[in-house]
mmCIF file of C-alpha atoms in Angstrom:
data_model
loop_
_atom_site.group_PDB
_atom_site.id
_atom_site.type_symbol
_atom_site.label_atom_id
_atom_site.label_comp_id
_atom_site.label_asym_id
_atom_site.label_seq_id
_atom_site.Cartn_x
_atom_site.Cartn_y
_atom_site.Cartn_z
ATOM 1 C CA MET A 1 -27.918 9.380 33.487
ATOM 2 C CA THR A 2 -31.500 7.836 34.300
ATOM 3 C CA SER A 3 -31.980 5.779 31.703
ATOM 4 C CA LYS A 4 -29.720 3.106 30.535
ATOM 5 C CA THR A 5 -30.292 3.259 26.776
ATOM 6 C CA LEU A 6 -29.339 7.513 26.770
ATOM 7 C CA SER A 7 -26.641 7.226 28.763
ATOM 8 C CA SER A 8 -24.796 4.421 25.907
ATOM 9 C CA PRO A 9 -21.877 5.967 24.334
ATOM 10 C CA THR A 10 -23.221 4.988 20.905
ATOM 11 C CA HIS A 11 -26.452 5.471 19.299
ATOM 12 C CA ARG A 12 -28.708 3.626 17.365
ATOM 13 C CA SER A 13 -29.604 5.045 13.874
ATOM 14 C CA ARG A 14 -32.956 4.903 12.154
ATOM 15 C CA ASN A 15 -32.011 2.436 10.297
ATOM 16 C CA GLY A 16 -29.703 -0.114 12.576
ATOM 17 C CA TRP A 17 -26.601 1.192 12.455
ATOM 18 C CA VAL A 18 -24.571 2.003 15.354
ATOM 19 C CA PRO A 19 -21.636 4.006 15.134
ATOM 20 C CA PRO A 20 -18.270 2.686 16.478
ATOM 21 C CA ASN A 21 -17.415 4.965 19.654
ATOM 22 C CA PHE A 22 -14.246 6.453 17.829
ATOM 23 C CA TYR A 23 -17.292 7.628 14.906
ATOM 24 C CA ASN A 24 -17.015 11.830 16.328
ATOM 25 C CA ASP A 25 -14.411 11.323 19.363
ATOM 26 C CA LEU A 26 -10.794 12.423 18.473
ATOM 27 C CA ASP A 27 -9.219 10.729 21.235
ATOM 28 C CA ALA A 28 -10.924 7.527 20.539
ATOM 29 C CA THR A 29 -10.006 7.966 17.365
ATOM 30 C CA LEU A 30 -6.346 8.196 17.835
ATOM 31 C CA ALA A 31 -6.726 4.955 20.824
ATOM 32 C CA LYS A 32 -8.069 3.228 17.731
ATOM 33 C CA ALA A 33 -5.274 3.479 15.444
ATOM 34 C CA TRP A 34 -2.949 2.856 18.203
ATOM 35 C CA GLY A 35 -4.723 -0.484 19.271
ATOM 36 C CA LEU A 36 -4.815 -1.037 14.970
ATOM 37 C CA LEU A 37 -1.177 -0.939 14.768
ATOM 38 C CA ASP A 38 -0.295 -2.872 17.784
ATOM 39 C CA LEU A 39 -2.504 -5.251 16.904
ATOM 40 C CA GLY A 40 -0.846 -4.986 13.044
ATOM 41 C CA VAL A 41 2.182 -6.652 15.008
ATOM 42 C CA THR A 42 0.531 -9.053 17.253
ATOM 43 C CA ASP A 43 -2.149 -10.746 14.814
ATOM 44 C CA ARG A 44 -0.317 -11.844 11.566
ATOM 45 C CA ARG A 45 -3.344 -12.331 9.822
ATOM 46 C CA SER A 46 -3.912 -8.363 10.420
ATOM 47 C CA PRO A 47 -3.581 -6.026 6.493
ATOM 48 C CA PHE A 48 -1.606 -3.330 9.871
ATOM 49 C CA HIS A 49 1.008 -6.448 9.329
ATOM 50 C CA THR A 50 2.293 -5.575 6.041
ATOM 51 C CA PRO A 51 2.098 -1.838 5.643
ATOM 52 C CA THR A 52 2.661 0.089 2.371
ATOM 53 C CA ILE A 53 5.789 2.039 2.723
ATOM 54 C CA ALA A 54 6.966 5.095 0.194
ATOM 55 C CA THR A 55 10.552 5.881 -0.349
ATOM 56 C CA ILE A 56 12.332 8.255 -2.197
ATOM 57 C CA ARG A 57 14.826 7.792 -4.799
ATOM 58 C CA GLY A 58 17.812 9.085 -5.762
ATOM 59 C CA ASP A 59 15.568 11.078 -8.824
ATOM 60 C CA GLY A 60 13.236 11.844 -6.716
ATOM 61 C CA ALA A 61 10.454 9.725 -7.704
ATOM 62 C CA PRO A 62 8.400 7.518 -5.157
ATOM 63 C CA SER A 63 9.408 3.711 -4.788
ATOM 64 C CA VAL A 64 6.641 1.805 -2.349
ATOM 65 C CA ARG A 65 7.122 -1.991 -1.190
ATOM 66 C CA THR A 66 5.841 -3.702 1.562
ATOM 67 C CA VAL A 67 7.677 -3.923 4.646
ATOM 68 C CA VAL A 68 6.592 -6.419 7.466
ATOM 69 C CA LEU A 69 5.705 -4.196 10.993
ATOM 70 C CA ARG A 70 7.591 -5.727 13.858
ATOM 71 C CA ALA A 71 7.353 -3.158 16.405
ATOM 72 C CA VAL A 72 5.130 -0.419 17.788
ATOM 73 C CA ASP A 73 5.730 2.362 20.744
ATOM 74 C CA PRO A 74 3.249 4.435 20.837
ATOM 75 C CA ASP A 75 4.427 7.114 23.587
ATOM 76 C CA ARG A 76 7.839 7.276 21.530
ATOM 77 C CA ARG A 77 5.376 7.369 18.337
ATOM 78 C CA THR A 78 7.942 5.701 16.742
ATOM 79 C CA LEU A 79 6.850 1.797 14.309
ATOM 80 C CA ARG A 80 10.222 -0.349 13.301
ATOM 81 C CA PHE A 81 10.101 -2.792 10.325
ATOM 82 C CA HIS A 82 13.608 -4.625 9.104
ATOM 83 C CA THR A 83 14.806 -5.245 5.742
ATOM 84 C CA ASP A 84 18.254 -6.202 3.967
ATOM 85 C CA ARG A 85 20.619 -3.605 3.945
ATOM 86 C CA ARG A 86 21.841 -4.137 0.511
ATOM 87 C CA SER A 87 18.421 -3.512 -0.268
ATOM 88 C CA ASN A 88 18.013 -0.173 -2.570
ATOM 89 C CA LYS A 89 15.199 1.028 0.430
ATOM 90 C CA VAL A 90 18.553 1.731 2.518
ATOM 91 C CA ARG A 91 20.169 3.281 0.115
ATOM 92 C CA GLU A 92 16.845 5.448 -0.530
ATOM 93 C CA LEU A 93 16.703 5.600 3.552
ATOM 94 C CA VAL A 94 20.229 7.038 3.979
ATOM 95 C CA VAL A 95 20.436 9.869 1.470
ATOM 96 C CA ASP A 96 16.240 11.284 2.030
ATOM 97 C CA PRO A 97 14.765 9.298 5.327
ATOM 98 C CA ARG A 98 11.644 10.717 4.706
ATOM 99 C CA VAL A 99 8.991 8.455 4.443
ATOM 100 C CA ALA A 100 5.568 7.800 4.310
ATOM 101 C CA LEU A 101 3.469 3.965 5.582
ATOM 102 C CA HIS A 102 0.282 3.265 4.381
ATOM 103 C CA PHE A 103 -1.956 0.659 6.602
ATOM 104 C CA TYR A 104 -5.746 -0.451 5.396
ATOM 105 C CA ASP A 105 -7.907 -2.858 7.260
ATOM 106 C CA PRO A 106 -10.922 -3.581 4.091
ATOM 107 C CA ALA A 107 -13.058 -4.915 6.826
ATOM 108 C CA GLU A 108 -12.533 -2.559 9.420
ATOM 109 C CA LYS A 109 -12.738 -0.286 6.555
ATOM 110 C CA ILE A 110 -10.010 2.034 8.033
ATOM 111 C CA GLN A 111 -6.592 3.418 5.899
ATOM 112 C CA LEU A 112 -3.963 4.927 8.161
ATOM 113 C CA ARG A 113 -1.706 7.318 6.497
ATOM 114 C CA VAL A 114 2.196 7.728 8.639
ATOM 115 C CA ASP A 115 4.491 10.287 7.660
ATOM 116 C CA GLY A 116 7.736 9.549 9.350
ATOM 117 C CA ARG A 117 11.343 9.928 9.274
ATOM 118 C CA ALA A 118 13.683 7.140 9.346
ATOM 119 C CA THR A 119 16.895 5.384 11.011
ATOM 120 C CA LEU A 120 18.317 3.151 9.915
ATOM 121 C CA HIS A 121 20.629 0.642 12.901
ATOM 122 C CA VAL A 122 22.712 -1.691 11.725
ATOM 123 C CA GLU A 123 25.711 -2.388 14.581
ATOM 124 C CA ASP A 124 24.209 -0.880 17.958
ATOM 125 C CA ALA A 125 21.975 -2.424 20.256
ATOM 126 C CA ALA A 126 18.381 -1.694 18.744
ATOM 127 C CA ALA A 127 20.164 -3.936 15.389
ATOM 128 C CA ALA A 128 20.763 -6.437 18.295
ATOM 129 C CA GLU A 129 17.531 -6.440 20.121
ATOM 130 C CA ALA A 130 16.019 -6.694 16.757
ATOM 131 C CA TRP A 131 18.066 -10.015 15.082
ATOM 132 C CA ASP A 132 17.774 -11.411 18.397
ATOM 133 C CA GLY A 133 13.610 -11.357 18.322
ATOM 134 C CA THR A 134 14.252 -12.735 14.688
ATOM 135 C CA ARG A 135 12.619 -16.298 14.159
ATOM 136 C CA PRO A 136 15.412 -18.819 12.413
ATOM 137 C CA PHE A 137 13.324 -19.142 9.069
ATOM 138 C CA SER A 138 12.948 -15.448 8.766
ATOM 139 C CA ARG A 139 16.468 -14.942 9.270
ATOM 140 C CA LEU A 140 17.612 -17.418 5.997
ATOM 141 C CA CYS A 141 16.555 -14.231 3.104
ATOM 142 C CA TYR A 142 19.305 -11.763 4.814
ATOM 143 C CA GLY A 143 22.129 -14.263 3.384
ATOM 144 C CA VAL A 144 20.231 -14.514 -0.021
ATOM 145 C CA SER A 145 23.463 -13.585 -2.889
ATOM 146 C CA PRO A 146 24.123 -11.800 -5.038
ATOM 147 C CA ASN A 147 22.599 -8.850 -3.419
ATOM 148 C CA PRO A 148 19.087 -7.984 -3.714
ATOM 149 C CA GLY A 149 17.478 -6.575 -6.662
ATOM 150 C CA VAL A 150 20.615 -7.425 -8.460
ATOM 151 C CA GLU A 151 19.930 -8.776 -12.202
ATOM 152 C CA ILE A 152 20.875 -12.490 -12.658
ATOM 153 C CA THR A 153 20.213 -14.196 -16.098
ATOM 154 C CA ASP A 154 17.966 -17.444 -14.857
ATOM 155 C CA PRO A 155 15.737 -16.922 -11.437
ATOM 156 C CA ARG A 156 17.251 -20.024 -9.067
ATOM 157 C CA MET A 157 20.836 -18.323 -9.382
ATOM 158 C CA ALA A 158 19.380 -16.715 -5.698
ATOM 159 C CA ALA A 159 20.587 -19.173 -3.553
ATOM 160 C CA GLN A 160 19.735 -18.458 0.824
ATOM 161 C CA GLU A 161 22.292 -19.347 2.999
ATOM 162 C CA THR A 162 21.715 -22.904 3.986
ATOM 163 C CA SER A 163 25.879 -22.963 6.400
ATOM 164 C CA GLY A 164 22.905 -23.561 9.047
ATOM 165 C CA ASP A 165 24.839 -20.988 11.244
ATOM 166 C CA ARG A 166 21.626 -19.352 13.528
ATOM 167 C CA ASP A 167 23.658 -15.954 12.853
ATOM 168 C CA ALA A 168 24.213 -16.442 9.023
ATOM 169 C CA GLY A 169 23.216 -13.379 7.604
ATOM 170 C CA ARG A 170 23.949 -10.897 10.324
ATOM 171 C CA GLU A 171 26.118 -8.877 8.804
ATOM 172 C CA ASN A 172 23.009 -7.965 6.013
ATOM 173 C CA PHE A 173 20.080 -7.414 8.360
ATOM 174 C CA ALA A 174 19.181 -4.073 9.433
ATOM 175 C CA ALA A 175 15.895 -2.890 11.437
ATOM 176 C CA VAL A 176 14.389 1.006 10.347
ATOM 177 C CA SER A 177 12.807 2.630 12.922
ATOM 178 C CA VAL A 178 9.785 5.587 12.081
ATOM 179 C CA ASP A 179 9.354 8.803 14.009
ATOM 180 C CA ILE A 180 6.328 9.625 14.075
ATOM 181 C CA ALA A 181 5.201 12.582 12.656
ATOM 182 C CA CYS A 182 1.873 12.557 11.427
ATOM 183 C CA LEU A 183 -0.877 10.242 11.290
ATOM 184 C CA GLU A 184 -3.909 10.615 9.470
ATOM 185 C CA TRP A 185 -7.024 8.894 9.774
ATOM 186 C CA LEU A 186 -10.079 7.318 7.554
ATOM 187 C CA TYR A 187 -13.186 5.840 8.592
ATOM 188 C CA LEU A 188 -15.311 4.760 5.942
ATOM 189 C CA ALA A 189 -19.341 4.933 6.334
ATOM 190 C CA ALA A 190 -22.252 5.121 4.444
ATOM 191 C CA HIS A 191 -23.531 6.908 6.917
ATOM 192 C CA GLY A 192 -20.416 9.751 6.321
ATOM 193 C CA HIS A 193 -16.766 9.022 6.628
ATOM 194 C CA ARG A 194 -14.477 10.288 9.101
ATOM 195 C CA ARG A 195 -11.139 11.620 8.197
ATOM 196 C CA ALA A 196 -8.714 12.947 10.796
ATOM 197 C CA ARG A 197 -5.455 14.220 11.171
ATOM 198 C CA PHE A 198 -2.810 13.638 14.407
ATOM 199 C CA THR A 199 0.691 15.685 14.562
ATOM 200 C CA TRP A 200 2.815 16.530 16.765
ATOM 201 C CA GLU A 201 5.419 18.580 18.349
ATOM 202 C CA GLY A 202 6.300 17.556 21.273
ATOM 203 C CA GLN A 203 4.302 15.103 23.277
ATOM 204 C CA ASN A 204 0.826 16.184 22.418
ATOM 205 C CA PRO A 205 -0.282 15.716 19.579
ATOM 206 C CA THR A 206 -2.636 18.585 17.366
ATOM 207 C CA ALA A 207 -5.664 17.105 16.549
ATOM 208 C CA ALA A 208 -8.506 17.937 13.930
ATOM 209 C CA TRP A 209 -11.217 16.691 11.843
ATOM 210 C CA ARG A 210 -11.063 16.991 8.010
ATOM 211 C CA VAL A 211 -13.204 16.947 5.352
ATOM 212 C CA PRO A 212 -12.672 13.386 3.727
ATOM 213 C CA MET B 1 7.783 -34.532 -26.072
ATOM 214 C CA THR B 2 7.846 -38.827 -25.540
ATOM 215 C CA SER B 3 6.075 -38.680 -22.274
ATOM 216 C CA LYS B 4 3.193 -36.414 -20.489
ATOM 217 C CA THR B 5 4.593 -35.990 -17.474
ATOM 218 C CA LEU B 6 8.175 -35.040 -18.394
ATOM 219 C CA SER B 7 6.277 -32.537 -21.300
ATOM 220 C CA SER B 8 3.699 -30.704 -17.827
ATOM 221 C CA PRO B 9 4.340 -27.544 -17.982
ATOM 222 C CA THR B 10 4.984 -28.152 -13.923
ATOM 223 C CA HIS B 11 6.571 -30.804 -12.278
ATOM 224 C CA ARG B 12 6.407 -31.856 -8.623
ATOM 225 C CA SER B 13 8.676 -30.871 -5.928
ATOM 226 C CA ARG B 14 9.423 -34.072 -3.494
ATOM 227 C CA ASN B 15 7.571 -32.746 -0.781
ATOM 228 C CA GLY B 16 4.029 -31.980 -2.933
ATOM 229 C CA TRP B 17 4.364 -28.664 -3.738
ATOM 230 C CA VAL B 18 3.868 -27.733 -7.761
ATOM 231 C CA PRO B 19 5.253 -24.494 -9.008
ATOM 232 C CA PRO B 20 2.837 -21.944 -11.103
ATOM 233 C CA ASN B 21 3.927 -22.075 -14.680
ATOM 234 C CA PHE B 22 4.864 -18.620 -13.793
ATOM 235 C CA TYR B 23 7.346 -19.817 -11.465
ATOM 236 C CA ASN B 24 10.647 -20.203 -13.802
ATOM 237 C CA ASP B 25 8.919 -18.308 -16.626
ATOM 238 C CA LEU B 26 8.993 -14.287 -17.514
ATOM 239 C CA ASP B 27 6.125 -14.578 -20.326
ATOM 240 C CA ALA B 28 4.149 -16.235 -18.127
ATOM 241 C CA THR B 29 4.529 -14.050 -15.036
ATOM 242 C CA LEU B 30 3.773 -11.233 -17.117
ATOM 243 C CA ALA B 31 0.946 -13.169 -18.429
ATOM 244 C CA LYS B 32 -0.207 -13.134 -15.070
ATOM 245 C CA ALA B 33 -0.076 -9.836 -13.702
ATOM 246 C CA TRP B 34 -1.945 -7.977 -16.478
ATOM 247 C CA GLY B 35 -4.190 -10.939 -15.486
ATOM 248 C CA LEU B 36 -4.623 -10.156 -11.507
ATOM 249 C CA LEU B 37 -4.231 -6.302 -12.480
ATOM 250 C CA ASP B 38 -7.573 -7.011 -14.698
ATOM 251 C CA LEU B 39 -9.475 -8.730 -11.553
ATOM 252 C CA GLY B 40 -8.406 -6.005 -9.660
ATOM 253 C CA VAL B 41 -10.745 -4.136 -12.296
ATOM 254 C CA THR B 42 -13.909 -6.228 -12.170
ATOM 255 C CA ASP B 43 -13.733 -7.987 -8.874
ATOM 256 C CA ARG B 44 -14.056 -5.565 -6.139
ATOM 257 C CA ARG B 45 -13.479 -8.567 -3.799
ATOM 258 C CA SER B 46 -9.561 -8.840 -4.766
ATOM 259 C CA PRO B 47 -6.544 -7.113 -2.969
ATOM 260 C CA PHE B 48 -5.790 -5.798 -6.731
ATOM 261 C CA HIS B 49 -8.813 -3.430 -6.791
ATOM 262 C CA THR B 50 -7.363 -1.118 -4.070
ATOM 263 C CA PRO B 51 -3.792 -0.112 -4.854
ATOM 264 C CA THR B 52 -1.638 1.995 -2.799
ATOM 265 C CA ILE B 53 -0.666 4.773 -4.646
ATOM 266 C CA ALA B 54 2.509 6.650 -3.978
ATOM 267 C CA THR B 55 2.985 10.990 -4.997
ATOM 268 C CA ILE B 56 5.515 13.370 -4.154
ATOM 269 C CA ARG B 57 4.691 16.607 -1.952
ATOM 270 C CA GLY B 58 5.715 20.127 -2.867
ATOM 271 C CA ASP B 59 8.835 19.573 -0.229
ATOM 272 C CA GLY B 60 9.975 16.782 -2.453
ATOM 273 C CA ALA B 61 8.411 14.094 0.573
ATOM 274 C CA PRO B 62 6.482 10.925 -0.477
ATOM 275 C CA SER B 63 2.548 10.897 0.148
ATOM 276 C CA VAL B 64 0.368 7.328 0.435
ATOM 277 C CA ARG B 65 -3.152 6.248 0.034
ATOM 278 C CA THR B 66 -5.938 3.832 -1.283
ATOM 279 C CA VAL B 67 -6.748 4.259 -4.788
ATOM 280 C CA VAL B 68 -9.561 2.065 -6.534
ATOM 281 C CA LEU B 69 -8.652 0.619 -9.625
ATOM 282 C CA ARG B 70 -10.965 1.546 -12.665
ATOM 283 C CA ALA B 71 -9.595 0.116 -15.982
ATOM 284 C CA VAL B 72 -6.607 -1.564 -17.236
ATOM 285 C CA ASP B 73 -4.552 -1.536 -20.463
ATOM 286 C CA PRO B 74 -2.075 -4.216 -21.210
ATOM 287 C CA ASP B 75 -1.530 -3.005 -24.715
ATOM 288 C CA ARG B 76 -1.171 0.710 -24.094
ATOM 289 C CA ARG B 77 0.222 -0.104 -20.689
ATOM 290 C CA THR B 78 -1.876 2.183 -18.385
ATOM 291 C CA LEU B 79 -3.772 2.137 -15.429
ATOM 292 C CA ARG B 80 -6.335 4.418 -14.608
ATOM 293 C CA PHE B 81 -8.469 5.632 -11.080
ATOM 294 C CA HIS B 82 -10.773 8.373 -9.985
ATOM 295 C CA THR B 83 -10.389 10.504 -7.561
ATOM 296 C CA ASP B 84 -11.369 14.670 -6.361
ATOM 297 C CA ARG B 85 -9.688 17.610 -8.636
ATOM 298 C CA ARG B 86 -9.792 19.887 -4.885
ATOM 299 C CA SER B 87 -7.565 16.292 -3.824
ATOM 300 C CA ASN B 88 -3.342 17.483 -2.488
ATOM 301 C CA LYS B 89 -2.735 14.388 -4.951
ATOM 302 C CA VAL B 90 -4.577 15.851 -7.605
ATOM 303 C CA ARG B 91 -2.191 18.848 -6.505
ATOM 304 C CA GLU B 92 0.855 17.091 -5.681
ATOM 305 C CA LEU B 93 0.931 15.155 -9.696
ATOM 306 C CA VAL B 94 -0.175 18.408 -11.675
ATOM 307 C CA VAL B 95 3.616 19.473 -9.998
ATOM 308 C CA ASP B 96 5.736 16.483 -10.588
ATOM 309 C CA PRO B 97 3.662 13.602 -12.163
ATOM 310 C CA ARG B 98 5.980 10.383 -11.610
ATOM 311 C CA VAL B 99 3.766 7.499 -9.219
ATOM 312 C CA ALA B 100 3.968 4.660 -8.074
ATOM 313 C CA LEU B 101 1.461 2.191 -7.570
ATOM 314 C CA HIS B 102 2.108 -0.984 -4.770
ATOM 315 C CA PHE B 103 -0.423 -4.054 -4.855
ATOM 316 C CA TYR B 104 -0.696 -6.904 -3.038
ATOM 317 C CA ASP B 105 -2.448 -10.137 -2.533
ATOM 318 C CA PRO B 106 -1.961 -12.096 0.236
ATOM 319 C CA ALA B 107 -3.489 -15.051 -0.815
ATOM 320 C CA GLU B 108 -1.679 -15.538 -3.867
ATOM 321 C CA LYS B 109 1.424 -13.997 -2.395
ATOM 322 C CA ILE B 110 2.153 -11.364 -5.565
ATOM 323 C CA GLN B 111 3.531 -8.360 -5.068
ATOM 324 C CA LEU B 112 3.291 -5.713 -8.413
ATOM 325 C CA ARG B 113 4.915 -2.313 -7.970
ATOM 326 C CA VAL B 114 4.425 0.358 -10.153
ATOM 327 C CA ASP B 115 5.930 2.874 -11.849
ATOM 328 C CA GLY B 116 4.587 5.422 -14.025
ATOM 329 C CA ARG B 117 3.567 9.045 -14.632
ATOM 330 C CA ALA B 118 0.155 9.956 -14.195
ATOM 331 C CA THR B 119 -2.299 12.521 -16.566
ATOM 332 C CA LEU B 120 -5.173 14.502 -15.016
ATOM 333 C CA HIS B 121 -8.356 14.142 -16.841
ATOM 334 C CA VAL B 122 -10.764 16.650 -15.918
ATOM 335 C CA GLU B 123 -12.571 18.431 -19.336
ATOM 336 C CA ASP B 124 -11.745 16.283 -21.919
ATOM 337 C CA ALA B 125 -13.405 13.097 -23.585
ATOM 338 C CA ALA B 126 -11.732 10.548 -21.365
ATOM 339 C CA ALA B 127 -13.157 12.155 -18.788
ATOM 340 C CA ALA B 128 -16.187 12.431 -19.940
ATOM 341 C CA GLU B 129 -16.267 8.841 -20.451
ATOM 342 C CA ALA B 130 -14.853 7.560 -17.018
ATOM 343 C CA TRP B 131 -18.272 9.750 -15.503
ATOM 344 C CA ASP B 132 -20.140 8.588 -17.655
ATOM 345 C CA GLY B 133 -19.081 4.963 -16.068
ATOM 346 C CA THR B 134 -19.789 5.740 -12.707
ATOM 347 C CA ARG B 135 -22.349 4.558 -10.590
ATOM 348 C CA PRO B 136 -24.220 7.096 -8.256
ATOM 349 C CA PHE B 137 -23.842 6.248 -4.839
ATOM 350 C CA SER B 138 -19.566 6.956 -6.218
ATOM 351 C CA ARG B 139 -20.770 9.991 -7.502
ATOM 352 C CA LEU B 140 -22.180 11.475 -4.224
ATOM 353 C CA CYS B 141 -18.284 11.993 -2.905
ATOM 354 C CA TYR B 142 -17.503 14.343 -5.511
ATOM 355 C CA GLY B 143 -20.773 16.651 -4.042
ATOM 356 C CA VAL B 144 -18.652 17.232 -0.544
ATOM 357 C CA SER B 145 -17.862 20.802 0.544
ATOM 358 C CA PRO B 146 -15.925 22.194 2.078
ATOM 359 C CA ASN B 147 -12.891 21.026 -0.153
ATOM 360 C CA PRO B 148 -11.416 17.615 0.534
ATOM 361 C CA GLY B 149 -8.800 18.143 3.301
ATOM 362 C CA VAL B 150 -9.940 20.988 4.565
ATOM 363 C CA GLU B 151 -9.346 21.087 8.746
ATOM 364 C CA ILE B 152 -13.380 21.468 10.072
ATOM 365 C CA THR B 153 -14.345 21.463 13.625
ATOM 366 C CA ASP B 154 -17.052 19.044 13.978
ATOM 367 C CA PRO B 155 -16.978 16.040 11.150
ATOM 368 C CA ARG B 156 -20.803 16.460 10.928
ATOM 369 C CA MET B 157 -19.997 19.622 9.007
ATOM 370 C CA ALA B 158 -18.615 17.447 5.323
ATOM 371 C CA ALA B 159 -21.839 17.173 3.339
ATOM 372 C CA GLN B 160 -22.288 15.021 0.487
ATOM 373 C CA GLU B 161 -24.351 16.508 -2.176
ATOM 374 C CA THR B 162 -28.030 15.423 -1.645
ATOM 375 C CA SER B 163 -29.442 16.917 -3.977
ATOM 376 C CA GLY B 164 -30.277 14.806 -6.433
ATOM 377 C CA ASP B 165 -28.835 15.876 -9.496
ATOM 378 C CA ARG B 166 -27.237 13.084 -11.539
ATOM 379 C CA ASP B 167 -24.294 15.428 -12.352
ATOM 380 C CA ALA B 168 -23.887 17.044 -9.043
ATOM 381 C CA GLY B 169 -20.279 16.497 -8.775
ATOM 382 C CA ARG B 170 -19.045 16.216 -12.140
ATOM 383 C CA GLU B 171 -16.911 19.291 -11.827
ATOM 384 C CA ASN B 172 -15.316 18.053 -9.274
ATOM 385 C CA PHE B 173 -14.366 14.598 -10.843
ATOM 386 C CA ALA B 174 -11.029 13.961 -12.529
ATOM 387 C CA ALA B 175 -9.945 10.546 -13.997
ATOM 388 C CA VAL B 176 -6.026 9.728 -13.772
ATOM 389 C CA SER B 177 -4.146 7.487 -15.823
ATOM 390 C CA VAL B 178 -1.168 6.544 -15.539
ATOM 391 C CA ASP B 179 1.270 5.332 -18.161
ATOM 392 C CA ILE B 180 2.892 2.299 -17.177
ATOM 393 C CA ALA B 181 6.645 1.938 -17.223
ATOM 394 C CA CYS B 182 7.537 -0.087 -15.242
ATOM 395 C CA LEU B 183 6.808 -3.183 -12.931
ATOM 396 C CA GLU B 184 8.302 -4.684 -10.641
ATOM 397 C CA TRP B 185 7.021 -8.642 -9.561
ATOM 398 C CA LEU B 186 7.345 -10.896 -6.746
ATOM 399 C CA TYR B 187 6.808 -14.038 -5.717
ATOM 400 C CA LEU B 188 6.751 -15.219 -2.307
ATOM 401 C CA ALA B 189 7.248 -19.052 -2.217
ATOM 402 C CA ALA B 190 8.573 -21.299 0.317
ATOM 403 C CA HIS B 191 11.225 -22.886 -2.422
ATOM 404 C CA GLY B 192 12.381 -19.812 -3.319
ATOM 405 C CA HIS B 193 10.916 -16.438 -3.671
ATOM 406 C CA ARG B 194 11.103 -14.591 -7.558
ATOM 407 C CA ARG B 195 11.700 -11.354 -8.742
ATOM 408 C CA ALA B 196 10.868 -9.852 -11.903
ATOM 409 C CA ARG B 197 11.651 -6.765 -13.524
ATOM 410 C CA PHE B 198 9.613 -6.059 -16.770
ATOM 411 C CA THR B 199 10.574 -2.034 -18.734
ATOM 412 C CA TRP B 200 9.216 -0.862 -21.283
ATOM 413 C CA GLU B 201 11.042 1.862 -24.328
ATOM 414 C CA GLY B 202 8.756 1.493 -27.051
ATOM 415 C CA GLN B 203 6.394 -1.937 -27.859
ATOM 416 C CA ASN B 204 8.336 -4.907 -25.897
ATOM 417 C CA PRO B 205 9.125 -5.063 -22.981
ATOM 418 C CA THR B 206 13.200 -5.725 -21.523
ATOM 419 C CA ALA B 207 12.207 -7.995 -18.979
ATOM 420 C CA ALA B 208 14.585 -9.617 -15.989
ATOM 421 C CA TRP B 209 15.046 -11.593 -13.346
ATOM 422 C CA ARG B 210 16.610 -9.920 -9.917
ATOM 423 C CA VAL B 211 17.258 -11.405 -6.562
ATOM 424 C CA PRO B 212 14.389 -11.422 -4.209
#
């Protein structure tokens, strides 16, 4: 390393674009992906805070909706979200636990696609810990009646819990953890997109570039 | 209507919140939904410009990715996006045309979930018209080689078309139209969320509120 410029991990292209450190580096790509997921948990303004999750309906058709990312564990390769155990997505997950999550950050120009299997937690220690971590305002929706998704003639018929009991709605609360089997990365860049796929069997990922 | 205040379509709540006109009105809700979809086509900065679409893999698991909304037709209840006919999603759509699309606008606090059936256009008039409407820069990606999704050892092996031929990549271009069967609306508001479902058999929708 005789020159600071030459030893820089990035290089400046002719028109001044500096590729990010992960541009041609699978390890750095995976690290960036976990970093964005982590930010999605802690920063409510991050687009990764509200991924879309797809499940399979009873008739085999796909179904999608937003969830809020509540936890990510890179070592165990899990993520977590919360939902109402009376919801349609819980009914679907119980029949077929295969899910796909979609994250997209338009400013970063990064899309993550996560394939995994969901596990429902309703009365175990994981559910209790997740419930303890929720804010009072977030708990209100679990007290809604009638059940979520039920047809009503007047929208004002959906009543939220107002008893003031901090544990009202607890019986309807579910934490869903997802074991990540595959993570597919897409980075959009005018100089050439980058697509990579990370799959796990055991602890170490198989990582490969793909044609974007 | 003896008073202008009383005849106002909105009413001011005690703390000053003014409900939008669609808050308790199914017709206005549907009109707002179509309006947001239309904006998603014309305004590239709209979050509705880049919905997530879920398809079904050969093994029955869900698969998700971003697409760009290219057209919406409220009368025919169709929407359209473009893709590479060599892509995995096209392979999936040919086997099972059932799709679910997800739109979410964090500023508007509105989520739309669309269920429908996809039709692939590759060599018909619809595909030709869609191709004619694409910009030269957008066409470049359809000339990429090797095929999209193929594993490569070096990310720089993915080469875009550079011949300068404006119709290079045309043979890989596909327009996908989706016939909308169901549209589910969710509006998040501190005063009470609103959820509604519109389904069609024939021209007129069946509209109903649901518990959010």
